Amino acid sequence: DAKTTQPPSMDCAEGRAANLPCNHSTISGNEYVYWYRQIHSQGPQYIIHGLKNNETNEMASLIITEDRKSSTLILPHATLRDTAVYYCIGGSNYKLTFGKGTLLTVNP
Amino acid sequence: SAVISQKPSRDICQRGTSLTIQCQVDSQVTMMFWYRQQPGQSLTLIATANQGSEATYESGFVIDKFPISRPNLTFSTLTVSNMSPEDSSIYLCSAAGRGRGTYEQYFGPGTRLTVT
């Protein structure tokens, strides 16, 4: 699995876009980038994943750089309920290796 | 996506006893997993639960301590044996199936275990 690096914490104002960066410079060609989040005292929640192309779903957008060495998860209109630890994971199979993630705090 | 439930949601157990945690998925899935999350830490994979055969354990986890069963495609159990206070953690079940190009993995709500 690719090693990923994320900032330990970030703040965002409610209603604004939250942009969470992730570096995965060692990612190989067949490894996907997955994003999960964990709201306090709950199980992790799948957000989105991508390989090369940018992806969007009802929760978020994932922007992957052309060289695939980094990506950004975008929550377009953050709410207080988006306060959570966000995990960026690089992998090519069903095994997920969780790092420490980014604690995103959305402030009113 | 899959909806996953776990029982119990939490328990307080005495040292030296064992606890079995149940995991139920609402649809047939390819893979099921068990994770541990120690206080203030990230998730660590314990093992892959294999249907009809022995689980595949990650380094540092052994069958005698964490026996796992998976009798069918939607159900699995994890037993935490001979518990000590160091086993106090959240134990999470997850399930994975083929999604867009790769596996998509979904998690249960977790079982919060406190060992006294």
PDB file of C-alpha atoms in Angstrom:
ATOM      1  CA  ASP A   1       0.000   0.000   0.000  1.00  0.00           C
ATOM      2  CA  ALA A   2       1.125   3.538  -0.739  1.00  0.00           C
ATOM      3  CA  LYS A   3       2.232   5.662   2.186  1.00  0.00           C
ATOM      4  CA  THR A   4       0.055   8.759   2.544  1.00  0.00           C
ATOM      5  CA  THR A   5       0.713  12.034   4.325  1.00  0.00           C
ATOM      6  CA  GLN A   6      -2.053  14.296   5.611  1.00  0.00           C
ATOM      7  CA  PRO A   7      -2.044  17.381   7.821  1.00  0.00           C
ATOM      8  CA  PRO A   8      -3.069  16.429  11.354  1.00  0.00           C
ATOM      9  CA  SER A   9      -5.802  19.054  11.579  1.00  0.00           C
ATOM     10  CA  MET A  10      -7.691  21.692   9.613  1.00  0.00           C
ATOM     11  CA  ASP A  11     -10.434  24.182  10.291  1.00  0.00           C
ATOM     12  CA  CYS A  12     -13.203  25.273   7.989  1.00  0.00           C
ATOM     13  CA  ALA A  13     -16.067  27.729   8.306  1.00  0.00           C
ATOM     14  CA  GLU A  14     -19.572  26.365   7.992  1.00  0.00           C
ATOM     15  CA  GLY A  15     -20.923  26.789   4.461  1.00  0.00           C
ATOM     16  CA  ARG A  16     -17.499  27.138   2.911  1.00  0.00           C
ATOM     17  CA  ALA A  17     -15.674  24.521   0.875  1.00  0.00           C
ATOM     18  CA  ALA A  18     -13.325  22.242   2.794  1.00  0.00           C
ATOM     19  CA  ASN A  19     -10.259  21.182   0.817  1.00  0.00           C
ATOM     20  CA  LEU A  20      -8.360  18.302   2.409  1.00  0.00           C
ATOM     21  CA  PRO A  21      -4.951  17.509   0.889  1.00  0.00           C
ATOM     22  CA  CYS A  22      -3.171  14.176   0.760  1.00  0.00           C
ATOM     23  CA  ASN A  23       0.289  13.317  -0.503  1.00  0.00           C
ATOM     24  CA  HIS A  24       0.832   9.823  -1.883  1.00  0.00           C
ATOM     25  CA  SER A  25       4.070  10.182  -3.825  1.00  0.00           C
ATOM     26  CA  THR A  26       4.835   6.431  -3.712  1.00  0.00           C
ATOM     27  CA  ILE A  27       1.507   5.346  -5.153  1.00  0.00           C
ATOM     28  CA  SER A  28       1.827   2.809  -7.945  1.00  0.00           C
ATOM     29  CA  GLY A  29      -0.082   2.729 -11.191  1.00  0.00           C
ATOM     30  CA  ASN A  30      -2.742   0.262 -10.110  1.00  0.00           C
ATOM     31  CA  GLU A  31      -3.379   1.681  -6.652  1.00  0.00           C
ATOM     32  CA  TYR A  32      -6.534   3.602  -5.944  1.00  0.00           C
ATOM     33  CA  VAL A  33      -6.933   6.585  -3.646  1.00  0.00           C
ATOM     34  CA  TYR A  34      -9.706   6.051  -1.097  1.00  0.00           C
ATOM     35  CA  TRP A  35     -11.190   8.563   1.293  1.00  0.00           C
ATOM     36  CA  TYR A  36     -13.024   7.626   4.459  1.00  0.00           C
ATOM     37  CA  ARG A  37     -14.137   9.670   7.414  1.00  0.00           C
ATOM     38  CA  GLN A  38     -14.842   8.797  11.013  1.00  0.00           C
ATOM     39  CA  ILE A  39     -17.203  10.903  13.036  1.00  0.00           C
ATOM     40  CA  HIS A  40     -16.559  10.618  16.745  1.00  0.00           C
ATOM     41  CA  SER A  41     -17.593   7.242  18.201  1.00  0.00           C
ATOM     42  CA  GLN A  42     -18.835   5.895  14.877  1.00  0.00           C
ATOM     43  CA  GLY A  43     -17.438   3.437  12.328  1.00  0.00           C
ATOM     44  CA  PRO A  44     -15.585   4.852   9.324  1.00  0.00           C
ATOM     45  CA  GLN A  45     -17.760   6.012   6.455  1.00  0.00           C
ATOM     46  CA  TYR A  46     -16.773   5.528   2.836  1.00  0.00           C
ATOM     47  CA  ILE A  47     -16.664   8.822   0.917  1.00  0.00           C
ATOM     48  CA  ILE A  48     -15.145   8.358  -2.505  1.00  0.00           C
ATOM     49  CA  HIS A  49     -12.333   6.685  -4.422  1.00  0.00           C
ATOM     50  CA  GLY A  50     -10.456   7.282  -7.667  1.00  0.00           C
ATOM     51  CA  LEU A  51      -7.615   6.021  -9.805  1.00  0.00           C
ATOM     52  CA  LYS A  52      -6.610   8.716 -12.304  1.00  0.00           C
ATOM     53  CA  ASN A  53      -9.621  10.821 -13.113  1.00  0.00           C
ATOM     54  CA  ASN A  54     -11.347  13.292 -10.898  1.00  0.00           C
ATOM     55  CA  GLU A  55     -14.465  11.885  -9.286  1.00  0.00           C
ATOM     56  CA  THR A  56     -17.605  13.408  -7.827  1.00  0.00           C
ATOM     57  CA  ASN A  57     -20.482  11.948  -5.902  1.00  0.00           C
ATOM     58  CA  GLU A  58     -23.207  13.252  -3.629  1.00  0.00           C
ATOM     59  CA  MET A  59     -20.802  13.662  -0.743  1.00  0.00           C
ATOM     60  CA  ALA A  60     -17.620  15.075  -2.206  1.00  0.00           C
ATOM     61  CA  SER A  61     -15.255  15.598  -5.105  1.00  0.00           C
ATOM     62  CA  LEU A  62     -11.857  14.005  -5.470  1.00  0.00           C
ATOM     63  CA  ILE A  63      -9.195  15.803  -7.464  1.00  0.00           C
ATOM     64  CA  ILE A  64      -6.124  13.720  -8.338  1.00  0.00           C
ATOM     65  CA  THR A  65      -3.058  15.403  -9.812  1.00  0.00           C
ATOM     66  CA  GLU A  66      -1.898  14.255 -13.218  1.00  0.00           C
ATOM     67  CA  ASP A  67       1.229  12.630 -11.764  1.00  0.00           C
ATOM     68  CA  ARG A  68      -0.990  10.963  -9.101  1.00  0.00           C
ATOM     69  CA  LYS A  69       1.372  12.000  -6.330  1.00  0.00           C
ATOM     70  CA  SER A  70      -1.281  13.939  -4.462  1.00  0.00           C
ATOM     71  CA  SER A  71      -5.003  14.452  -4.251  1.00  0.00           C
ATOM     72  CA  THR A  72      -7.550  16.775  -2.667  1.00  0.00           C
ATOM     73  CA  LEU A  73     -10.904  15.871  -1.200  1.00  0.00           C
ATOM     74  CA  ILE A  74     -13.397  18.694  -1.535  1.00  0.00           C
ATOM     75  CA  LEU A  75     -16.520  19.040   0.578  1.00  0.00           C
ATOM     76  CA  PRO A  76     -18.284  21.815  -1.337  1.00  0.00           C
ATOM     77  CA  HIS A  77     -20.410  23.251   1.474  1.00  0.00           C
ATOM     78  CA  ALA A  78     -19.147  22.051   4.831  1.00  0.00           C
ATOM     79  CA  THR A  79     -21.625  21.681   7.677  1.00  0.00           C
ATOM     80  CA  LEU A  80     -21.084  21.122  11.381  1.00  0.00           C
ATOM     81  CA  ARG A  81     -21.904  17.445  10.810  1.00  0.00           C
ATOM     82  CA  ASP A  82     -18.825  17.153   8.598  1.00  0.00           C
ATOM     83  CA  THR A  83     -16.562  17.525  11.621  1.00  0.00           C
ATOM     84  CA  ALA A  84     -14.636  14.227  11.603  1.00  0.00           C
ATOM     85  CA  VAL A  85     -11.281  12.571  11.035  1.00  0.00           C
ATOM     86  CA  TYR A  86     -10.705  12.148   7.304  1.00  0.00           C
ATOM     87  CA  TYR A  87      -8.494   9.309   6.108  1.00  0.00           C
ATOM     88  CA  CYS A  88      -6.740   9.186   2.742  1.00  0.00           C
ATOM     89  CA  ILE A  89      -5.662   5.641   1.850  1.00  0.00           C
ATOM     90  CA  GLY A  90      -3.723   4.352  -1.119  1.00  0.00           C
ATOM     91  CA  GLY A  91      -4.173   0.708  -2.051  1.00  0.00           C
ATOM     92  CA  SER A  92      -4.818  -1.783  -4.815  1.00  0.00           C
ATOM     93  CA  ASN A  93      -6.909  -4.416  -3.138  1.00  0.00           C
ATOM     94  CA  TYR A  94      -9.422  -4.886  -0.407  1.00  0.00           C
ATOM     95  CA  LYS A  95      -6.977  -4.215   2.431  1.00  0.00           C
ATOM     96  CA  LEU A  96      -7.102  -0.723   3.903  1.00  0.00           C
ATOM     97  CA  THR A  97      -4.203   0.627   5.943  1.00  0.00           C
ATOM     98  CA  PHE A  98      -5.398   3.552   8.012  1.00  0.00           C
ATOM     99  CA  GLY A  99      -3.001   6.345   8.953  1.00  0.00           C
ATOM    100  CA  LYS A 100      -3.699   9.088  11.459  1.00  0.00           C
ATOM    101  CA  GLY A 101      -5.834  11.149   9.085  1.00  0.00           C
ATOM    102  CA  THR A 102      -6.845  14.826   9.271  1.00  0.00           C
ATOM    103  CA  LEU A 103      -9.166  16.097  11.964  1.00  0.00           C
ATOM    104  CA  LEU A 104     -11.449  18.542  10.160  1.00  0.00           C
ATOM    105  CA  THR A 105     -13.290  20.904  12.472  1.00  0.00           C
ATOM    106  CA  VAL A 106     -16.126  22.855  10.905  1.00  0.00           C
ATOM    107  CA  ASN A 107     -16.811  26.028  12.853  1.00  0.00           C
ATOM    108  CA  PRO A 108     -20.084  27.954  12.967  1.00  0.00           C
TER     109      PRO A 108
ATOM    110  CA  SER B   1     -23.350  -0.133  -0.369  1.00  0.00           C
ATOM    111  CA  ALA B   2     -23.863  -2.557   2.511  1.00  0.00           C
ATOM    112  CA  VAL B   3     -25.468  -1.954   5.883  1.00  0.00           C
ATOM    113  CA  ILE B   4     -23.617  -3.603   8.733  1.00  0.00           C
ATOM    114  CA  SER B   5     -24.793  -4.171  12.275  1.00  0.00           C
ATOM    115  CA  GLN B   6     -22.824  -5.318  15.284  1.00  0.00           C
ATOM    116  CA  LYS B   7     -23.810  -6.783  18.634  1.00  0.00           C
ATOM    117  CA  PRO B   8     -23.206  -5.798  21.337  1.00  0.00           C
ATOM    118  CA  SER B   9     -22.660  -2.095  20.807  1.00  0.00           C
ATOM    119  CA  ARG B  10     -20.679  -1.907  24.028  1.00  0.00           C
ATOM    120  CA  ASP B  11     -19.753  -4.084  26.971  1.00  0.00           C
ATOM    121  CA  ILE B  12     -17.797  -3.987  30.186  1.00  0.00           C
ATOM    122  CA  CYS B  13     -16.041  -7.256  30.927  1.00  0.00           C
ATOM    123  CA  GLN B  14     -13.862  -8.659  33.661  1.00  0.00           C
ATOM    124  CA  ARG B  15     -10.270  -9.613  33.111  1.00  0.00           C
ATOM    125  CA  GLY B  16      -9.824 -13.259  32.110  1.00  0.00           C
ATOM    126  CA  THR B  17     -13.220 -13.641  30.468  1.00  0.00           C
ATOM    127  CA  SER B  18     -14.094 -13.794  26.769  1.00  0.00           C
ATOM    128  CA  LEU B  19     -16.521 -11.809  24.643  1.00  0.00           C
ATOM    129  CA  THR B  20     -17.975 -12.733  21.261  1.00  0.00           C
ATOM    130  CA  ILE B  21     -18.954  -9.917  18.924  1.00  0.00           C
ATOM    131  CA  GLN B  22     -21.405 -10.555  16.111  1.00  0.00           C
ATOM    132  CA  CYS B  23     -21.429  -8.858  12.724  1.00  0.00           C
ATOM    133  CA  GLN B  24     -24.337  -9.046  10.298  1.00  0.00           C
ATOM    134  CA  VAL B  25     -24.344  -7.661   6.755  1.00  0.00           C
ATOM    135  CA  ASP B  26     -27.581  -6.969   4.903  1.00  0.00           C
ATOM    136  CA  SER B  27     -26.327  -8.455   1.619  1.00  0.00           C
ATOM    137  CA  GLN B  28     -23.923 -11.094   0.436  1.00  0.00           C
ATOM    138  CA  VAL B  29     -20.406  -9.703   0.320  1.00  0.00           C
ATOM    139  CA  THR B  30     -17.098 -10.992  -0.904  1.00  0.00           C
ATOM    140  CA  MET B  31     -14.906 -10.065   2.022  1.00  0.00           C
ATOM    141  CA  MET B  32     -15.384  -9.426   5.718  1.00  0.00           C
ATOM    142  CA  PHE B  33     -12.807  -7.978   8.066  1.00  0.00           C
ATOM    143  CA  TRP B  34     -12.247  -7.207  11.718  1.00  0.00           C
ATOM    144  CA  TYR B  35     -10.403  -4.114  12.929  1.00  0.00           C
ATOM    145  CA  ARG B  36      -9.365  -2.792  16.312  1.00  0.00           C
ATOM    146  CA  GLN B  37      -9.200   0.846  17.279  1.00  0.00           C
ATOM    147  CA  GLN B  38      -7.397   1.484  20.536  1.00  0.00           C
ATOM    148  CA  PRO B  39      -8.175   4.680  22.456  1.00  0.00           C
ATOM    149  CA  GLY B  40      -7.001   7.734  20.529  1.00  0.00           C
ATOM    150  CA  GLN B  41      -5.529   5.616  17.752  1.00  0.00           C
ATOM    151  CA  SER B  42      -6.338   4.790  14.165  1.00  0.00           C
ATOM    152  CA  LEU B  43      -7.767   1.500  12.946  1.00  0.00           C
ATOM    153  CA  THR B  44      -5.639  -1.640  12.777  1.00  0.00           C
ATOM    154  CA  LEU B  45      -6.668  -4.675  10.750  1.00  0.00           C
ATOM    155  CA  ILE B  46      -6.894  -7.818  12.875  1.00  0.00           C
ATOM    156  CA  ALA B  47      -7.881 -10.384  10.266  1.00  0.00           C
ATOM    157  CA  THR B  48      -9.820 -11.249   7.159  1.00  0.00           C
ATOM    158  CA  ALA B  49     -12.771 -13.515   7.907  1.00  0.00           C
ATOM    159  CA  ASN B  50     -12.931 -16.246   5.269  1.00  0.00           C
ATOM    160  CA  GLN B  51     -16.183 -18.011   4.594  1.00  0.00           C
ATOM    161  CA  GLY B  52     -15.961 -21.675   5.482  1.00  0.00           C
ATOM    162  CA  SER B  53     -12.270 -21.635   6.354  1.00  0.00           C
ATOM    163  CA  GLU B  54      -9.816 -20.251   8.889  1.00  0.00           C
ATOM    164  CA  ALA B  55      -9.386 -16.505   9.076  1.00  0.00           C
ATOM    165  CA  THR B  56      -6.235 -14.826   7.771  1.00  0.00           C
ATOM    166  CA  TYR B  57      -4.542 -12.913  10.590  1.00  0.00           C
ATOM    167  CA  GLU B  58      -2.319  -9.858  10.345  1.00  0.00           C
ATOM    168  CA  SER B  59       1.040  -9.672  12.017  1.00  0.00           C
ATOM    169  CA  GLY B  60       0.689  -9.384  15.768  1.00  0.00           C
ATOM    170  CA  PHE B  61      -2.712 -11.072  15.968  1.00  0.00           C
ATOM    171  CA  VAL B  62      -3.221 -14.791  16.630  1.00  0.00           C
ATOM    172  CA  ILE B  63      -6.126 -17.164  16.410  1.00  0.00           C
ATOM    173  CA  ASP B  64      -5.954 -18.239  20.036  1.00  0.00           C
ATOM    174  CA  LYS B  65      -6.546 -14.663  21.179  1.00  0.00           C
ATOM    175  CA  PHE B  66      -8.992 -13.592  18.451  1.00  0.00           C
ATOM    176  CA  PRO B  67     -10.852 -16.614  17.065  1.00  0.00           C
ATOM    177  CA  ILE B  68     -13.063 -15.677  14.129  1.00  0.00           C
ATOM    178  CA  SER B  69     -15.877 -17.499  12.419  1.00  0.00           C
ATOM    179  CA  ARG B  70     -17.662 -16.822   9.164  1.00  0.00           C
ATOM    180  CA  PRO B  71     -20.257 -19.523   8.550  1.00  0.00           C
ATOM    181  CA  ASN B  72     -21.871 -17.773   5.561  1.00  0.00           C
ATOM    182  CA  LEU B  73     -21.545 -14.736   3.298  1.00  0.00           C
ATOM    183  CA  THR B  74     -23.383 -12.327   5.578  1.00  0.00           C
ATOM    184  CA  PHE B  75     -22.330 -13.176   9.148  1.00  0.00           C
ATOM    185  CA  SER B  76     -19.126 -13.281  11.159  1.00  0.00           C
ATOM    186  CA  THR B  77     -18.077 -13.377  14.798  1.00  0.00           C
ATOM    187  CA  LEU B  78     -14.948 -12.217  16.582  1.00  0.00           C
ATOM    188  CA  THR B  79     -14.114 -13.511  20.045  1.00  0.00           C
ATOM    189  CA  VAL B  80     -11.722 -11.626  22.290  1.00  0.00           C
ATOM    190  CA  SER B  81     -10.345 -14.316  24.581  1.00  0.00           C
ATOM    191  CA  ASN B  82      -8.838 -14.197  28.048  1.00  0.00           C
ATOM    192  CA  MET B  83      -9.253 -10.439  28.134  1.00  0.00           C
ATOM    193  CA  SER B  84      -6.948  -7.997  29.855  1.00  0.00           C
ATOM    194  CA  PRO B  85      -7.324  -4.220  30.252  1.00  0.00           C
ATOM    195  CA  GLU B  86      -5.070  -3.793  27.193  1.00  0.00           C
ATOM    196  CA  ASP B  87      -7.873  -5.265  25.084  1.00  0.00           C
ATOM    197  CA  SER B  88     -10.077  -2.261  25.852  1.00  0.00           C
ATOM    198  CA  SER B  89     -10.779  -0.915  22.376  1.00  0.00           C
ATOM    199  CA  ILE B  90     -13.420  -0.420  19.748  1.00  0.00           C
ATOM    200  CA  TYR B  91     -13.771  -3.492  17.547  1.00  0.00           C
ATOM    201  CA  LEU B  92     -15.133  -2.891  14.062  1.00  0.00           C
ATOM    202  CA  CYS B  93     -16.440  -5.218  11.435  1.00  0.00           C
ATOM    203  CA  SER B  94     -16.317  -4.302   7.771  1.00  0.00           C
ATOM    204  CA  ALA B  95     -17.479  -5.818   4.516  1.00  0.00           C
ATOM    205  CA  ALA B  96     -16.202  -5.337   0.989  1.00  0.00           C
ATOM    206  CA  GLY B  97     -17.628  -6.043  -2.400  1.00  0.00           C
ATOM    207  CA  ARG B  98     -16.624  -5.192  -5.922  1.00  0.00           C
ATOM    208  CA  GLY B  99     -17.533  -1.638  -6.779  1.00  0.00           C
ATOM    209  CA  ARG B 100     -16.350   0.822  -9.402  1.00  0.00           C
ATOM    210  CA  GLY B 101     -13.054  -0.684 -10.513  1.00  0.00           C
ATOM    211  CA  THR B 102     -12.048  -1.933  -7.097  1.00  0.00           C
ATOM    212  CA  TYR B 103     -13.395  -3.078  -3.768  1.00  0.00           C
ATOM    213  CA  GLU B 104     -15.576  -0.749  -1.747  1.00  0.00           C
ATOM    214  CA  GLN B 105     -15.457  -1.372   1.981  1.00  0.00           C
ATOM    215  CA  TYR B 106     -18.148  -0.449   4.495  1.00  0.00           C
ATOM    216  CA  PHE B 107     -17.950  -0.482   8.260  1.00  0.00           C
ATOM    217  CA  GLY B 108     -20.203  -1.364  11.120  1.00  0.00           C
ATOM    218  CA  PRO B 109     -20.796   0.993  14.054  1.00  0.00           C
ATOM    219  CA  GLY B 110     -18.263  -0.779  16.242  1.00  0.00           C
ATOM    220  CA  THR B 111     -18.324  -2.523  19.614  1.00  0.00           C
ATOM    221  CA  ARG B 112     -16.820  -0.549  22.470  1.00  0.00           C
ATOM    222  CA  LEU B 113     -15.167  -2.956  24.885  1.00  0.00           C
ATOM    223  CA  THR B 114     -13.921  -2.010  28.327  1.00  0.00           C
ATOM    224  CA  VAL B 115     -12.020  -4.601  30.340  1.00  0.00           C
ATOM    225  CA  THR B 116     -11.707  -4.045  34.081  1.00  0.00           C
TER     226      THR B 116
END
